[in-house]
Amino acid sequence: MKSIVTLTLNPTVDKSTSVDKIVPEHKLRCATPKFEPGGGGINVSRALRRLGSDTLAVFPAGGPIGSLLQHLLTEEGIAQHPIETAGWTRENFIVVDTSSNQQYRFGMPGRELSAAEQLRILDALRSIAPRPEFLIISGSLPPGVEPDFLVAIVQAANQAGVKVVVDTSGPALQRLVEAGGVYLIKPNLGELSRLVGASELDSACVAEAARELIGDNKCTLVAASMGPQGACLISQDLVDHVPAPAVKKRSTVGAGDSMVAGMVHALSAGLPLREVIRLGVACGTAATMNPGTELFHKKDVDKLYQWLLQTMPREKAFS
């Protein structure tokens, strides 16, 4: 496998628990909390580890929660390059009401990254040796970080011959696509429509919209996430729609990060694009089979992936 680096600018420690029933004004007796490292790129590194790919997770970390985050990653065997920050790393809180099986997710805001801290992150990425094949930028931006900072990271990666995979949203995704130079983006239908200036998109228009971006050299590959309809991978020469396998879903947390991990794992292994998107869908779907913030189980991925390979059509789903 070639080397893979993930960048998470707004990492977190996810604290999850459960209660018999959420009732206002009552003292709620919670189950023993579970602590897990979180944030887009960090989850991608964790998922890649389960698939057998080694990664280097780069992220800012500060305060006791930042130390806990590093400890949790060490326990999972994730190689890491934390950049110390003055602000504390954030902590998210997830509660499952066992009477209804409903999940309540409380996302805390990240702490501001100063200009000096941002520069240290950029220097850390530039100093990685040997150069990785892939840099995965995933997750939200914390306060103080403008989308142009991500553009600078992509430009530095391109100069070093590193392929950049992006899974973010809003102005950050818009600016990165405008600047170009990204290898793979993973927008949902709403995000893809905004990227091409359309009011909305249906499944039939996905390929045309994605190829508009590819034709303008904004990116090389588009993996459009289509929710229950699966995903569609578009390149200059291929359009392949993969329906999501029917499974019992318990949580969608981490499904997108798992999908990115599956695709990059396959790309790093040199698999054909049709297998790349199928492994991505298998990982994303497998993640939904587990409760809370838990990622996929490898055995579930293997089963779903083999099924998707067996049902792979000979012809393109779209043209």
Short mmCIF file of C-alpha atoms in Angstrom, two decimals:
data_model
loop_
_atom_site.label_atom_id
_atom_site.label_comp_id
_atom_site.label_asym_id
_atom_site.label_seq_id
_atom_site.Cartn_x
_atom_site.Cartn_y
_atom_site.Cartn_z
CA MET A 1 0.00 0.00 0.00
CA LYS A 2 1.14 3.57 -0.67
CA SER A 3 1.23 6.07 2.17
CA ILE A 4 -1.91 7.99 3.15
CA VAL A 5 -2.15 11.12 5.29
CA THR A 6 -5.38 12.46 6.77
CA LEU A 7 -5.92 16.05 7.90
CA THR A 8 -8.56 16.92 10.49
CA LEU A 9 -8.70 20.61 11.36
CA ASN A 10 -11.62 20.34 13.79
CA PRO A 11 -11.07 17.06 15.66
CA THR A 12 -13.09 15.93 18.63
CA VAL A 13 -13.48 13.30 21.27
CA ASP A 14 -16.93 11.75 21.01
CA LYS A 15 -18.48 10.86 24.36
CA SER A 16 -21.47 8.56 23.92
CA THR A 17 -23.88 7.00 26.39
CA SER A 18 -27.49 5.83 26.67
CA VAL A 19 -30.47 6.33 28.99
CA ASP A 20 -33.71 4.44 29.42
CA LYS A 21 -35.76 7.48 28.45
CA ILE A 22 -35.01 11.17 27.96
CA VAL A 23 -37.39 13.20 30.13
CA PRO A 24 -37.07 16.97 30.66
CA GLU A 25 -36.33 18.25 34.17
CA HIS A 26 -35.44 14.75 35.44
CA LYS A 27 -32.08 13.49 36.61
CA LEU A 28 -31.18 10.91 33.97
CA ARG A 29 -29.13 7.85 34.90
CA CYS A 30 -26.72 7.25 32.04
CA ALA A 31 -24.81 4.14 31.08
CA THR A 32 -21.02 4.13 31.38
CA PRO A 33 -19.79 6.59 28.71
CA LYS A 34 -17.69 5.50 25.80
CA PHE A 35 -14.91 7.77 24.49
CA GLU A 36 -13.84 7.63 20.86
CA PRO A 37 -11.60 9.80 18.68
CA GLY A 38 -13.59 11.75 16.12
CA GLY A 39 -13.58 14.28 13.32
CA GLY A 40 -13.66 13.59 9.59
CA GLY A 41 -10.04 12.74 8.80
CA ILE A 42 -9.49 10.96 12.10
CA ASN A 43 -12.46 8.69 11.42
CA VAL A 44 -11.08 8.03 7.94
CA SER A 45 -7.74 7.00 9.47
CA ARG A 46 -9.54 4.71 11.92
CA ALA A 47 -11.53 3.12 9.11
CA LEU A 48 -8.45 2.70 6.92
CA ARG A 49 -6.72 0.96 9.80
CA ARG A 50 -9.55 -1.58 9.92
CA LEU A 51 -9.10 -2.19 6.20
CA GLY A 52 -5.37 -2.78 6.58
CA SER A 53 -4.01 0.57 5.36
CA ASP A 54 -1.56 2.47 7.51
CA THR A 55 -2.05 6.23 7.73
CA LEU A 56 -0.62 9.30 9.41
CA ALA A 57 -3.28 11.42 11.10
CA VAL A 58 -2.42 15.13 11.25
CA PHE A 59 -4.56 17.31 13.52
CA PRO A 60 -4.41 20.20 16.01
CA ALA A 61 -4.72 19.20 19.66
CA GLY A 62 -4.90 21.20 22.86
CA GLY A 63 -5.69 20.83 26.56
CA PRO A 64 -6.75 17.68 28.42
CA ILE A 65 -9.19 16.65 25.69
CA GLY A 66 -6.41 16.95 23.11
CA SER A 67 -4.26 14.66 25.26
CA LEU A 68 -7.14 12.20 25.56
CA LEU A 69 -7.58 12.26 21.78
CA GLN A 70 -3.93 11.34 21.27
CA HIS A 71 -4.20 8.56 23.85
CA LEU A 72 -7.29 7.10 22.18
CA LEU A 73 -5.58 7.12 18.76
CA THR A 74 -2.52 5.44 20.22
CA GLU A 75 -4.74 2.70 21.65
CA GLU A 76 -6.10 2.06 18.14
CA GLY A 77 -2.63 1.94 16.63
CA ILE A 78 -3.04 5.12 14.57
CA ALA A 79 0.20 6.92 13.69
CA GLN A 80 -0.27 10.60 14.43
CA HIS A 81 1.27 14.04 14.12
CA PRO A 82 -0.57 16.37 16.52
CA ILE A 83 0.08 20.11 16.37
CA GLU A 84 -0.18 21.66 19.81
CA THR A 85 -2.69 24.51 20.13
CA ALA A 86 -3.61 26.98 22.85
CA GLY A 87 -7.32 26.20 22.60
CA TRP A 88 -8.68 22.95 23.97
CA THR A 89 -9.82 20.24 21.60
CA ARG A 90 -13.60 20.04 21.49
CA GLU A 91 -15.77 17.25 22.84
CA ASN A 92 -19.05 16.04 21.35
CA PHE A 93 -21.84 14.32 23.27
CA ILE A 94 -24.12 11.58 21.92
CA VAL A 95 -27.03 10.06 23.82
CA VAL A 96 -29.25 7.16 22.75
CA ASP A 97 -32.76 6.94 24.21
CA THR A 98 -33.15 3.16 24.52
CA SER A 99 -36.94 3.38 24.83
CA SER A 100 -37.24 4.75 21.29
CA ASN A 101 -33.75 3.95 19.93
CA GLN A 102 -33.48 7.60 18.92
CA GLN A 103 -30.06 9.21 18.94
CA TYR A 104 -29.37 12.75 20.12
CA ARG A 105 -26.11 14.31 18.91
CA PHE A 106 -24.69 17.44 20.52
CA GLY A 107 -21.85 18.93 18.49
CA MET A 108 -19.68 21.47 20.28
CA PRO A 109 -17.92 24.30 18.43
CA GLY A 110 -14.20 24.01 17.84
CA ARG A 111 -11.69 26.44 19.27
CA GLU A 112 -10.13 29.08 17.05
CA LEU A 113 -6.87 28.25 15.31
CA SER A 114 -4.50 31.19 15.25
CA ALA A 115 -2.54 32.20 12.15
CA ALA A 116 0.64 30.85 13.75
CA GLU A 117 -1.04 27.50 14.49
CA GLN A 118 -2.30 27.26 10.93
CA LEU A 119 1.21 27.89 9.65
CA ARG A 120 2.56 25.10 11.85
CA ILE A 121 -0.02 22.73 10.37
CA LEU A 122 1.01 23.67 6.83
CA ASP A 123 4.69 23.26 7.70
CA ALA A 124 3.97 19.86 9.25
CA LEU A 125 2.28 18.66 6.06
CA ARG A 126 5.14 19.95 3.89
CA SER A 127 7.73 18.18 6.04
CA ILE A 128 6.21 14.70 5.83
CA ALA A 129 8.70 12.27 4.32
CA PRO A 130 8.48 10.23 2.28
CA ARG A 131 5.77 12.03 0.37
CA PRO A 132 2.39 10.28 0.66
CA GLU A 133 0.39 9.28 -2.37
CA PHE A 134 -2.87 10.62 -0.90
CA LEU A 135 -3.80 13.49 1.40
CA ILE A 136 -7.37 13.26 2.70
CA ILE A 137 -8.86 16.55 3.92
CA SER A 138 -12.06 15.74 5.76
CA GLY A 139 -14.35 17.46 8.22
CA SER A 140 -15.45 20.97 9.13
CA LEU A 141 -13.33 24.10 9.59
CA PRO A 142 -12.86 25.48 13.11
CA PRO A 143 -13.24 29.22 13.86
CA GLY A 144 -10.43 31.34 12.48
CA VAL A 145 -9.74 29.14 9.45
CA GLU A 146 -10.71 30.48 6.03
CA PRO A 147 -11.26 28.25 3.00
CA ASP A 148 -8.18 29.79 1.35
CA PHE A 149 -6.06 27.97 3.93
CA LEU A 150 -7.26 24.70 2.42
CA VAL A 151 -6.44 26.03 -1.04
CA ALA A 152 -2.86 26.64 0.11
CA ILE A 153 -2.68 23.07 1.41
CA VAL A 154 -3.96 21.66 -1.89
CA GLN A 155 -1.49 23.75 -3.88
CA ALA A 156 1.40 22.54 -1.72
CA ALA A 157 0.23 18.94 -2.14
CA ASN A 158 -0.02 19.32 -5.91
CA GLN A 159 3.52 20.70 -6.07
CA ALA A 160 4.71 17.62 -4.18
CA GLY A 161 2.80 15.24 -6.47
CA VAL A 162 0.29 14.24 -3.77
CA LYS A 163 -3.32 13.42 -4.75
CA VAL A 164 -5.84 15.30 -2.60
CA VAL A 165 -9.17 13.77 -1.56
CA VAL A 166 -11.69 16.24 -0.13
CA ASP A 167 -14.77 15.53 1.98
CA THR A 168 -16.02 18.81 3.38
CA SER A 169 -18.96 21.11 2.69
CA GLY A 170 -20.18 24.70 2.41
CA PRO A 171 -17.81 27.53 1.48
CA ALA A 172 -14.77 25.33 2.03
CA LEU A 173 -15.83 22.82 -0.63
CA GLN A 174 -16.94 25.60 -2.96
CA ARG A 175 -13.60 27.41 -2.71
CA LEU A 176 -11.55 24.26 -3.18
CA VAL A 177 -13.47 23.32 -6.31
CA GLU A 178 -13.15 26.86 -7.67
CA ALA A 179 -9.39 26.73 -7.17
CA GLY A 180 -9.08 23.28 -8.77
CA GLY A 181 -6.36 20.72 -8.31
CA VAL A 182 -8.36 18.24 -6.22
CA TYR A 183 -8.21 14.57 -7.21
CA LEU A 184 -11.47 13.32 -5.65
CA ILE A 185 -14.45 15.05 -4.07
CA LYS A 186 -17.41 13.37 -2.33
CA PRO A 187 -20.41 15.73 -2.43
CA ASN A 188 -24.00 14.79 -1.78
CA LEU A 189 -26.65 15.79 -4.31
CA GLY A 190 -27.31 19.14 -2.65
CA GLU A 191 -23.63 20.02 -2.53
CA LEU A 192 -23.08 18.93 -6.13
CA SER A 193 -25.99 21.07 -7.31
CA ARG A 194 -24.51 24.13 -5.58
CA LEU A 195 -21.09 23.45 -7.09
CA VAL A 196 -22.52 23.64 -10.61
CA GLY A 197 -25.00 26.45 -9.87
CA ALA A 198 -28.13 24.33 -10.25
CA SER A 199 -31.23 24.78 -8.10
CA GLU A 200 -31.45 21.02 -7.57
CA LEU A 201 -30.34 17.75 -9.13
CA ASP A 202 -31.99 14.39 -9.54
CA SER A 203 -30.24 11.09 -10.09
CA ALA A 204 -30.38 11.39 -13.86
CA CYS A 205 -28.43 14.67 -13.81
CA VAL A 206 -25.60 13.59 -11.52
CA ALA A 207 -23.22 12.47 -14.26
CA GLU A 208 -23.71 15.61 -16.34
CA ALA A 209 -23.08 17.86 -13.34
CA ALA A 210 -19.99 15.93 -12.25
CA ARG A 211 -18.51 15.94 -15.73
CA GLU A 212 -18.98 19.69 -15.87
CA LEU A 213 -16.56 19.95 -12.94
CA ILE A 214 -14.18 17.36 -14.40
CA GLY A 215 -14.20 19.05 -17.80
CA ASP A 216 -13.26 22.36 -16.18
CA ASN A 217 -10.30 20.67 -14.43
CA LYS A 218 -11.80 21.30 -11.00
CA CYS A 219 -11.24 17.67 -10.00
CA THR A 220 -10.47 14.27 -11.52
CA LEU A 221 -13.08 12.08 -9.81
CA VAL A 222 -16.50 12.80 -8.30
CA ALA A 223 -18.07 10.31 -5.90
CA ALA A 224 -21.61 11.59 -5.51
CA SER A 225 -23.27 10.35 -2.33
CA MET A 226 -26.95 9.69 -2.99
CA GLY A 227 -28.17 8.53 0.41
CA PRO A 228 -30.47 5.49 0.22
CA GLN A 229 -29.82 5.33 -3.55
CA GLY A 230 -26.16 4.56 -2.98
CA ALA A 231 -23.41 6.45 -4.76
CA CYS A 232 -22.20 7.28 -8.23
CA LEU A 233 -18.56 7.52 -9.27
CA ILE A 234 -17.81 9.72 -12.27
CA SER A 235 -14.55 10.16 -14.15
CA GLN A 236 -13.81 11.44 -17.62
CA ASP A 237 -14.44 7.94 -19.00
CA LEU A 238 -16.69 6.23 -16.48
CA VAL A 239 -20.07 6.70 -14.84
CA ASP A 240 -20.97 3.96 -12.38
CA HIS A 241 -23.98 4.05 -10.08
CA VAL A 242 -23.92 1.58 -7.18
CA PRO A 243 -27.18 1.13 -5.22
CA ALA A 244 -26.78 0.78 -1.48
CA PRO A 245 -27.34 -2.79 -0.24
CA ALA A 246 -30.41 -3.27 1.93
CA VAL A 247 -29.34 -3.65 5.58
CA LYS A 248 -30.80 -2.92 8.99
CA LYS A 249 -29.59 0.58 9.75
CA ARG A 250 -28.82 1.58 13.33
CA SER A 251 -26.86 4.79 12.83
CA THR A 252 -25.51 6.88 9.95
CA VAL A 253 -22.65 8.34 12.03
CA GLY A 254 -19.32 7.73 10.29
CA ALA A 255 -20.86 6.33 7.12
CA GLY A 256 -19.43 9.07 4.91
CA ASP A 257 -15.98 8.80 6.47
CA SER A 258 -16.10 5.03 6.04
CA MET A 259 -17.01 5.43 2.38
CA VAL A 260 -14.02 7.72 1.81
CA ALA A 261 -11.75 5.23 3.56
CA GLY A 262 -12.97 2.38 1.39
CA MET A 263 -12.40 4.32 -1.82
CA VAL A 264 -8.91 5.52 -0.89
CA HIS A 265 -7.93 2.04 0.31
CA ALA A 266 -8.96 0.67 -3.09
CA LEU A 267 -7.26 3.49 -5.01
CA SER A 268 -4.05 2.99 -3.06
CA ALA A 269 -4.18 -0.71 -3.91
CA GLY A 270 -4.54 0.13 -7.61
CA LEU A 271 -8.00 -1.42 -8.00
CA PRO A 272 -10.20 -0.50 -10.99
CA LEU A 273 -12.59 2.39 -10.45
CA ARG A 274 -15.64 0.11 -10.51
CA GLU A 275 -14.20 -1.76 -7.54
CA VAL A 276 -13.18 1.50 -5.86
CA ILE A 277 -16.76 2.75 -5.62
CA ARG A 278 -18.06 -0.67 -4.57
CA LEU A 279 -15.65 -0.91 -1.68
CA GLY A 280 -16.62 2.63 -0.71
CA VAL A 281 -20.33 1.78 -0.71
CA ALA A 282 -19.66 -1.46 1.18
CA CYS A 283 -17.77 0.42 3.92
CA GLY A 284 -20.35 3.18 4.17
CA THR A 285 -23.22 0.72 4.32
CA ALA A 286 -21.46 -1.49 6.87
CA ALA A 287 -20.99 1.53 9.15
CA THR A 288 -24.76 2.08 9.28
CA MET A 289 -25.24 -1.42 10.71
CA ASN A 290 -23.69 -0.45 14.06
CA PRO A 291 -25.13 1.77 16.79
CA GLY A 292 -23.82 5.11 18.00
CA THR A 293 -20.47 6.35 16.74
CA GLU A 294 -19.07 2.89 16.02
CA LEU A 295 -17.52 2.41 12.60
CA PHE A 296 -17.87 -0.70 10.44
CA HIS A 297 -16.84 -4.26 11.17
CA LYS A 298 -14.46 -5.68 8.58
CA LYS A 299 -16.44 -8.89 8.19
CA ASP A 300 -19.54 -6.88 7.23
CA VAL A 301 -17.53 -4.93 4.67
CA ASP A 302 -16.14 -8.10 3.12
CA LYS A 303 -19.61 -9.64 2.81
CA LEU A 304 -21.19 -6.53 1.27
CA TYR A 305 -18.24 -5.93 -1.05
CA GLN A 306 -18.35 -9.46 -2.46
CA TRP A 307 -22.08 -9.15 -3.00
CA LEU A 308 -21.62 -5.84 -4.85
CA LEU A 309 -18.90 -7.36 -7.03
CA GLN A 310 -21.15 -10.29 -7.93
CA THR A 311 -23.98 -7.95 -8.95
CA MET A 312 -21.71 -5.58 -10.88
CA PRO A 313 -23.30 -4.84 -14.27
CA ARG A 314 -21.32 -5.15 -17.44
CA GLU A 315 -22.60 -1.86 -18.82
CA LYS A 316 -22.49 1.62 -17.36
CA ALA A 317 -25.44 2.66 -15.26
CA PHE A 318 -25.54 6.06 -16.99
CA SER A 319 -24.11 7.37 -20.21
#
